[in-house]
Every structure is written in C-alpha cells, then in structure tokens.
C-alpha cells in the first residue's frame, strides 16, 4: 500500500482476517521508517505476525478485536484507504470523512485488547462459551447471552477443537469432561 509509505508520523490500521494483507502493508513501510503505528487485528496470530515483522525503527502497538470486519489504513490522520467488498478500495482525503474514520479507528482501539492480555481474555471467553454449550444452550443463545456473534461462538469452538484434537463437537465435549475430572 503506497499510503503506508507516505505516512511520516503515524499509521493507524484496522486489519481484519481475509480482507487486508499485512505482508503487503508491512512491506510498504520502509525499513528505516520512524513513525508510530497502532494496529487493530482480529486474532492473536495476526498480532504476532504484525509485531514480528515491524521495521526496527517503527514503534508499534497492536491490539486485538475479534469482531473486526473493516480494513482501514490512516496515514497521519490526513489520508485514508478503505477496502470494501470484492477488495474494492477508496482513498479519502476529505477532512470530515477522515475524521469520522479516525473516530471509528479509536472506537475499535478502545475496545481492543492488548496482545499481552489477549491470550488470557480469549481463553476466558472460550471457557464461557464452552460452559454454556455444555449446559445445553445453542450457538445463537450463547452469542446473545455473551453479546457476541454466533460466528464468534463457532470460531471459539473450532479453536478449542483444534487445541484438543477433537474431530467433532461431541468428541470435544468428551475430552473436556475427561480433562475436568
């Protein structure tokens, strides 16, 4: 992204899974760049990749927001790039539009979790989800009760299945029951 290369002071990035590509954005940040970077991603894996590939002179902070769906890159709070459906993108420079996008970024940033506390927070949420499913609630009921999307419930169940090597929800339940004896 050429916009990442022109930012002098600050880059603000929202990077959801599957829409944005950190490799392309990260490559546009020159190795000697001295600028602040704040990025919100949707998973711990994305956060690790982003922080491990930052140029040494670039001071960066990454937070995680699992419900992130919008790709946004803001350069010096003056120019914005939005990527939408079918990877169409818009470059915006109008001050009112950019200010609204900065405000949107700050909302995601404020509700995001730091990478350090993210792992614990994800496991707490995962335990909450699995406990409610074990009690007989549906994905939709769990999502409504916890204030998250049904897709987030399904992602946490899938992650737990991968971590425990379970091939089905039933097998996951059995493994969890055996682990809690």
PDB file of C-alpha atoms in Angstrom:
ATOM      1  CA  UNK A   1       0.000   0.000   0.000  1.00  0.00           C
ATOM      2  CA  UNK A   2       1.562   3.226  -1.149  1.00  0.00           C
ATOM      3  CA  UNK A   3      -0.280   5.178   1.559  1.00  0.00           C
ATOM      4  CA  UNK A   4       1.709   3.330   4.214  1.00  0.00           C
ATOM      5  CA  UNK A   5       4.896   4.562   2.560  1.00  0.00           C
ATOM      6  CA  UNK A   6       3.880   8.246   2.583  1.00  0.00           C
ATOM      7  CA  UNK A   7       2.883   8.442   6.241  1.00  0.00           C
ATOM      8  CA  UNK A   8       5.500  10.483   8.091  1.00  0.00           C
ATOM      9  CA  UNK A   9       4.288  10.476  11.687  1.00  0.00           C
ATOM     10  CA  UNK A  10       1.600   7.883  12.276  1.00  0.00           C
ATOM     11  CA  UNK A  11      -0.141   4.904  10.723  1.00  0.00           C
ATOM     12  CA  UNK A  12      -3.452   3.660  12.091  1.00  0.00           C
ATOM     13  CA  UNK A  13      -4.545   0.301  10.701  1.00  0.00           C
ATOM     14  CA  UNK A  14      -7.592  -1.945  11.076  1.00  0.00           C
ATOM     15  CA  UNK A  15      -6.712  -5.353   9.635  1.00  0.00           C
ATOM     16  CA  UNK A  16      -9.486  -7.976   9.632  1.00  0.00           C
ATOM     17  CA  UNK A  17      -8.845 -11.547   8.503  1.00  0.00           C
ATOM     18  CA  UNK A  18      -9.111 -12.321   4.813  1.00  0.00           C
ATOM     19  CA  UNK A  19      -9.615  -8.740   3.644  1.00  0.00           C
ATOM     20  CA  UNK A  20      -6.386  -6.953   4.369  1.00  0.00           C
ATOM     21  CA  UNK A  21      -2.927  -8.342   3.839  1.00  0.00           C
ATOM     22  CA  UNK A  22      -0.309  -7.403   6.424  1.00  0.00           C
ATOM     23  CA  UNK A  23       2.510  -8.641   4.191  1.00  0.00           C
ATOM     24  CA  UNK A  24       1.634  -6.034   1.548  1.00  0.00           C
ATOM     25  CA  UNK A  25       1.075  -3.258   4.055  1.00  0.00           C
ATOM     26  CA  UNK A  26       4.127  -4.138   6.134  1.00  0.00           C
ATOM     27  CA  UNK A  27       6.334  -4.275   3.051  1.00  0.00           C
ATOM     28  CA  UNK A  28       5.314  -0.702   2.189  1.00  0.00           C
ATOM     29  CA  UNK A  29       6.756   0.552   5.466  1.00  0.00           C
ATOM     30  CA  UNK A  30      10.381   1.276   4.698  1.00  0.00           C
ATOM     31  CA  UNK A  31      12.916  -0.470   6.999  1.00  0.00           C
ATOM     32  CA  UNK A  32      14.260   2.860   8.303  1.00  0.00           C
ATOM     33  CA  UNK A  33      10.813   4.392   8.856  1.00  0.00           C
ATOM     34  CA  UNK A  34      10.455   6.222  12.141  1.00  0.00           C
ATOM     35  CA  UNK A  35       6.764   6.527  12.785  1.00  0.00           C
ATOM     36  CA  UNK A  36       4.206   5.406  15.254  1.00  0.00           C
ATOM     37  CA  UNK A  37       1.956   2.556  14.281  1.00  0.00           C
ATOM     38  CA  UNK A  38      -1.230   1.456  16.001  1.00  0.00           C
ATOM     39  CA  UNK A  39      -2.949  -1.562  14.561  1.00  0.00           C
ATOM     40  CA  UNK A  40      -6.084  -3.479  15.459  1.00  0.00           C
ATOM     41  CA  UNK A  41      -6.274  -7.073  14.216  1.00  0.00           C
ATOM     42  CA  UNK A  42      -8.778  -9.832  14.852  1.00  0.00           C
ATOM     43  CA  UNK A  43      -6.581 -12.644  16.170  1.00  0.00           C
ATOM     44  CA  UNK A  44      -3.510 -13.376  18.228  1.00  0.00           C
ATOM     45  CA  UNK A  45      -1.881 -14.982  15.190  1.00  0.00           C
ATOM     46  CA  UNK A  46      -2.288 -11.779  13.165  1.00  0.00           C
ATOM     47  CA  UNK A  47      -0.897  -9.737  16.063  1.00  0.00           C
ATOM     48  CA  UNK A  48       2.176 -11.962  16.349  1.00  0.00           C
ATOM     49  CA  UNK A  49       2.832 -11.769  12.604  1.00  0.00           C
ATOM     50  CA  UNK A  50       2.454  -7.994  12.570  1.00  0.00           C
ATOM     51  CA  UNK A  51       4.651  -7.323  15.594  1.00  0.00           C
ATOM     52  CA  UNK A  52       7.380  -9.706  14.443  1.00  0.00           C
ATOM     53  CA  UNK A  53       7.674  -8.019  11.041  1.00  0.00           C
ATOM     54  CA  UNK A  54       7.663  -4.354  12.055  1.00  0.00           C
ATOM     55  CA  UNK A  55      10.729  -2.404  10.947  1.00  0.00           C
ATOM     56  CA  UNK A  56      13.090  -1.929  13.941  1.00  0.00           C
ATOM     57  CA  UNK A  57      12.796   1.873  13.908  1.00  0.00           C
ATOM     58  CA  UNK A  58       8.987   1.801  13.782  1.00  0.00           C
ATOM     59  CA  UNK A  59       7.370   1.946  17.202  1.00  0.00           C
ATOM     60  CA  UNK A  60       4.202  -0.057  17.085  1.00  0.00           C
ATOM     61  CA  UNK A  61       1.405  -1.281  19.272  1.00  0.00           C
ATOM     62  CA  UNK A  62      -1.131  -3.925  18.310  1.00  0.00           C
ATOM     63  CA  UNK A  63      -4.498  -4.703  19.852  1.00  0.00           C
ATOM     64  CA  UNK A  64      -6.962  -7.466  19.151  1.00  0.00           C
ATOM     65  CA  UNK A  65     -10.664  -7.033  18.441  1.00  0.00           C
ATOM     66  CA  UNK A  66     -12.249 -10.360  17.373  1.00  0.00           C
ATOM     67  CA  UNK A  67     -15.251  -8.705  15.705  1.00  0.00           C
ATOM     68  CA  UNK A  68     -13.180  -6.606  13.293  1.00  0.00           C
ATOM     69  CA  UNK A  69     -14.636  -6.573   9.766  1.00  0.00           C
ATOM     70  CA  UNK A  70     -13.333  -3.342   8.172  1.00  0.00           C
ATOM     71  CA  UNK A  71      -9.942  -2.775   6.556  1.00  0.00           C
ATOM     72  CA  UNK A  72      -8.736   0.759   7.133  1.00  0.00           C
ATOM     73  CA  UNK A  73      -5.368   2.440   6.793  1.00  0.00           C
ATOM     74  CA  UNK A  74      -4.958   6.039   8.003  1.00  0.00           C
ATOM     75  CA  UNK A  75      -1.801   7.993   7.192  1.00  0.00           C
ATOM     76  CA  UNK A  76      -1.061  10.917   9.521  1.00  0.00           C
ATOM     77  CA  UNK A  77      -4.805  11.331  10.107  1.00  0.00           C
ATOM     78  CA  UNK A  78      -4.958  13.086   6.735  1.00  0.00           C
ATOM     79  CA  UNK A  79      -5.471  10.299   4.215  1.00  0.00           C
ATOM     80  CA  UNK A  80      -7.462   7.076   4.489  1.00  0.00           C
ATOM     81  CA  UNK A  81      -7.742   3.887   2.493  1.00  0.00           C
ATOM     82  CA  UNK A  82     -10.831   1.721   2.952  1.00  0.00           C
ATOM     83  CA  UNK A  83     -11.091  -1.727   1.402  1.00  0.00           C
ATOM     84  CA  UNK A  84     -14.614  -2.978   0.922  1.00  0.00           C
ATOM     85  CA  UNK A  85     -16.425  -5.848  -0.729  1.00  0.00           C
ATOM     86  CA  UNK A  86     -14.611  -7.668  -3.537  1.00  0.00           C
ATOM     87  CA  UNK A  87     -11.416  -5.865  -2.484  1.00  0.00           C
ATOM     88  CA  UNK A  88     -12.598  -2.568  -3.956  1.00  0.00           C
ATOM     89  CA  UNK A  89     -10.870   0.341  -2.277  1.00  0.00           C
ATOM     90  CA  UNK A  90     -11.370   4.042  -1.748  1.00  0.00           C
ATOM     91  CA  UNK A  91      -8.734   6.643  -0.986  1.00  0.00           C
ATOM     92  CA  UNK A  92     -10.195   9.506   1.029  1.00  0.00           C
ATOM     93  CA  UNK A  93      -8.618  12.857   1.804  1.00  0.00           C
ATOM     94  CA  UNK A  94     -11.649  14.978   2.730  1.00  0.00           C
ATOM     95  CA  UNK A  95     -11.202  16.123   6.331  1.00  0.00           C
ATOM     96  CA  UNK A  96     -14.751  15.338   7.592  1.00  0.00           C
ATOM     97  CA  UNK A  97     -14.608  11.787   6.173  1.00  0.00           C
ATOM     98  CA  UNK A  98     -11.117  11.150   7.518  1.00  0.00           C
ATOM     99  CA  UNK A  99     -12.109  12.493  10.973  1.00  0.00           C
ATOM    100  CA  UNK A 100     -15.037  10.050  11.079  1.00  0.00           C
ATOM    101  CA  UNK A 101     -12.717   7.195  10.124  1.00  0.00           C
ATOM    102  CA  UNK A 102     -10.217   8.225  12.805  1.00  0.00           C
ATOM    103  CA  UNK A 103     -13.097   8.158  15.321  1.00  0.00           C
ATOM    104  CA  UNK A 104     -14.067   4.681  14.085  1.00  0.00           C
ATOM    105  CA  UNK A 105     -10.456   3.508  14.482  1.00  0.00           C
ATOM    106  CA  UNK A 106     -10.325   4.933  18.016  1.00  0.00           C
ATOM    107  CA  UNK A 107     -13.525   3.026  18.947  1.00  0.00           C
ATOM    108  CA  UNK A 108     -12.010  -0.248  17.781  1.00  0.00           C
ATOM    109  CA  UNK A 109      -8.748   0.647  19.527  1.00  0.00           C
ATOM    110  CA  UNK A 110     -10.554   1.463  22.770  1.00  0.00           C
ATOM    111  CA  UNK A 111     -12.458  -1.818  22.749  1.00  0.00           C
ATOM    112  CA  UNK A 112      -9.454  -3.888  21.653  1.00  0.00           C
ATOM    113  CA  UNK A 113      -7.332  -5.964  23.994  1.00  0.00           C
ATOM    114  CA  UNK A 114      -3.595  -5.682  24.224  1.00  0.00           C
ATOM    115  CA  UNK A 115      -1.632  -8.608  22.866  1.00  0.00           C
ATOM    116  CA  UNK A 116      -0.266  -9.408  26.339  1.00  0.00           C
ATOM    117  CA  UNK A 117      -3.717  -9.864  27.875  1.00  0.00           C
ATOM    118  CA  UNK A 118      -5.360 -11.224  24.757  1.00  0.00           C
ATOM    119  CA  UNK A 119      -4.452 -14.852  25.252  1.00  0.00           C
ATOM    120  CA  UNK A 120      -5.953 -14.940  28.751  1.00  0.00           C
ATOM    121  CA  UNK A 121      -9.025 -12.998  27.621  1.00  0.00           C
ATOM    122  CA  UNK A 122      -9.584 -15.349  24.682  1.00  0.00           C
ATOM    123  CA  UNK A 123      -9.352 -18.399  26.952  1.00  0.00           C
ATOM    124  CA  UNK A 124     -11.785 -16.858  29.447  1.00  0.00           C
ATOM    125  CA  UNK A 125     -14.277 -16.161  26.656  1.00  0.00           C
ATOM    126  CA  UNK A 126     -13.710 -19.627  25.237  1.00  0.00           C
ATOM    127  CA  UNK A 127     -14.434 -21.175  28.655  1.00  0.00           C
ATOM    128  CA  UNK A 128     -17.600 -19.084  28.970  1.00  0.00           C
ATOM    129  CA  UNK A 129     -18.753 -20.259  25.557  1.00  0.00           C
ATOM    130  CA  UNK A 130     -17.950 -23.929  26.149  1.00  0.00           C
ATOM    131  CA  UNK A 131     -19.566 -23.889  29.585  1.00  0.00           C
ATOM    132  CA  UNK A 132     -22.811 -22.525  28.173  1.00  0.00           C
ATOM    133  CA  UNK A 133     -22.781 -25.015  25.296  1.00  0.00           C
ATOM    134  CA  UNK A 134     -22.218 -27.835  27.796  1.00  0.00           C
ATOM    135  CA  UNK A 135     -25.279 -26.574  29.684  1.00  0.00           C
ATOM    136  CA  UNK A 136     -27.336 -27.108  26.527  1.00  0.00           C
ATOM    137  CA  UNK A 137     -27.550 -23.636  25.014  1.00  0.00           C
ATOM    138  CA  UNK A 138     -27.423 -23.208  21.244  1.00  0.00           C
ATOM    139  CA  UNK A 139     -24.739 -21.155  19.496  1.00  0.00           C
ATOM    140  CA  UNK A 140     -27.286 -18.375  18.976  1.00  0.00           C
ATOM    141  CA  UNK A 141     -28.339 -18.369  22.631  1.00  0.00           C
ATOM    142  CA  UNK A 142     -24.705 -18.285  23.804  1.00  0.00           C
ATOM    143  CA  UNK A 143     -23.936 -15.437  21.396  1.00  0.00           C
ATOM    144  CA  UNK A 144     -26.921 -13.424  22.603  1.00  0.00           C
ATOM    145  CA  UNK A 145     -26.086 -14.030  26.261  1.00  0.00           C
ATOM    146  CA  UNK A 146     -22.426 -13.010  25.846  1.00  0.00           C
ATOM    147  CA  UNK A 147     -23.072 -10.141  23.433  1.00  0.00           C
ATOM    148  CA  UNK A 148     -21.035 -11.642  20.605  1.00  0.00           C
ATOM    149  CA  UNK A 149     -21.907 -13.008  17.174  1.00  0.00           C
ATOM    150  CA  UNK A 150     -22.841 -16.661  16.542  1.00  0.00           C
ATOM    151  CA  UNK A 151     -19.853 -16.812  14.189  1.00  0.00           C
ATOM    152  CA  UNK A 152     -17.552 -15.859  17.089  1.00  0.00           C
ATOM    153  CA  UNK A 153     -19.035 -18.730  19.108  1.00  0.00           C
ATOM    154  CA  UNK A 154     -18.336 -21.116  16.228  1.00  0.00           C
ATOM    155  CA  UNK A 155     -14.750 -19.817  15.843  1.00  0.00           C
ATOM    156  CA  UNK A 156     -14.043 -20.395  19.551  1.00  0.00           C
ATOM    157  CA  UNK A 157     -15.495 -23.904  19.396  1.00  0.00           C
ATOM    158  CA  UNK A 158     -13.381 -24.661  16.322  1.00  0.00           C
ATOM    159  CA  UNK A 159     -10.256 -23.303  18.053  1.00  0.00           C
ATOM    160  CA  UNK A 160     -10.944 -25.454  21.141  1.00  0.00           C
ATOM    161  CA  UNK A 161     -11.434 -28.489  18.892  1.00  0.00           C
ATOM    162  CA  UNK A 162      -8.095 -27.813  17.190  1.00  0.00           C
ATOM    163  CA  UNK A 163      -6.305 -27.327  20.518  1.00  0.00           C
ATOM    164  CA  UNK A 164      -7.655 -30.615  21.905  1.00  0.00           C
ATOM    165  CA  UNK A 165      -7.509 -32.600  18.665  1.00  0.00           C
ATOM    166  CA  UNK A 166     -11.265 -33.225  18.598  1.00  0.00           C
ATOM    167  CA  UNK A 167     -12.931 -34.016  15.266  1.00  0.00           C
ATOM    168  CA  UNK A 168     -16.482 -33.215  16.368  1.00  0.00           C
ATOM    169  CA  UNK A 169     -18.320 -31.213  18.994  1.00  0.00           C
ATOM    170  CA  UNK A 170     -19.262 -34.430  20.728  1.00  0.00           C
ATOM    171  CA  UNK A 171     -15.625 -35.505  20.912  1.00  0.00           C
ATOM    172  CA  UNK A 172     -14.734 -32.031  22.216  1.00  0.00           C
ATOM    173  CA  UNK A 173     -17.316 -32.454  24.996  1.00  0.00           C
ATOM    174  CA  UNK A 174     -15.923 -35.866  25.920  1.00  0.00           C
ATOM    175  CA  UNK A 175     -12.346 -34.566  26.008  1.00  0.00           C
ATOM    176  CA  UNK A 176     -13.352 -31.566  28.123  1.00  0.00           C
ATOM    177  CA  UNK A 177     -15.261 -33.813  30.554  1.00  0.00           C
ATOM    178  CA  UNK A 178     -12.277 -36.132  30.905  1.00  0.00           C
ATOM    179  CA  UNK A 179      -9.913 -33.182  31.400  1.00  0.00           C
ATOM    180  CA  UNK A 180     -12.092 -31.751  34.194  1.00  0.00           C
ATOM    181  CA  UNK A 181     -12.249 -34.977  36.262  1.00  0.00           C
TER     182      UNK A 181
END
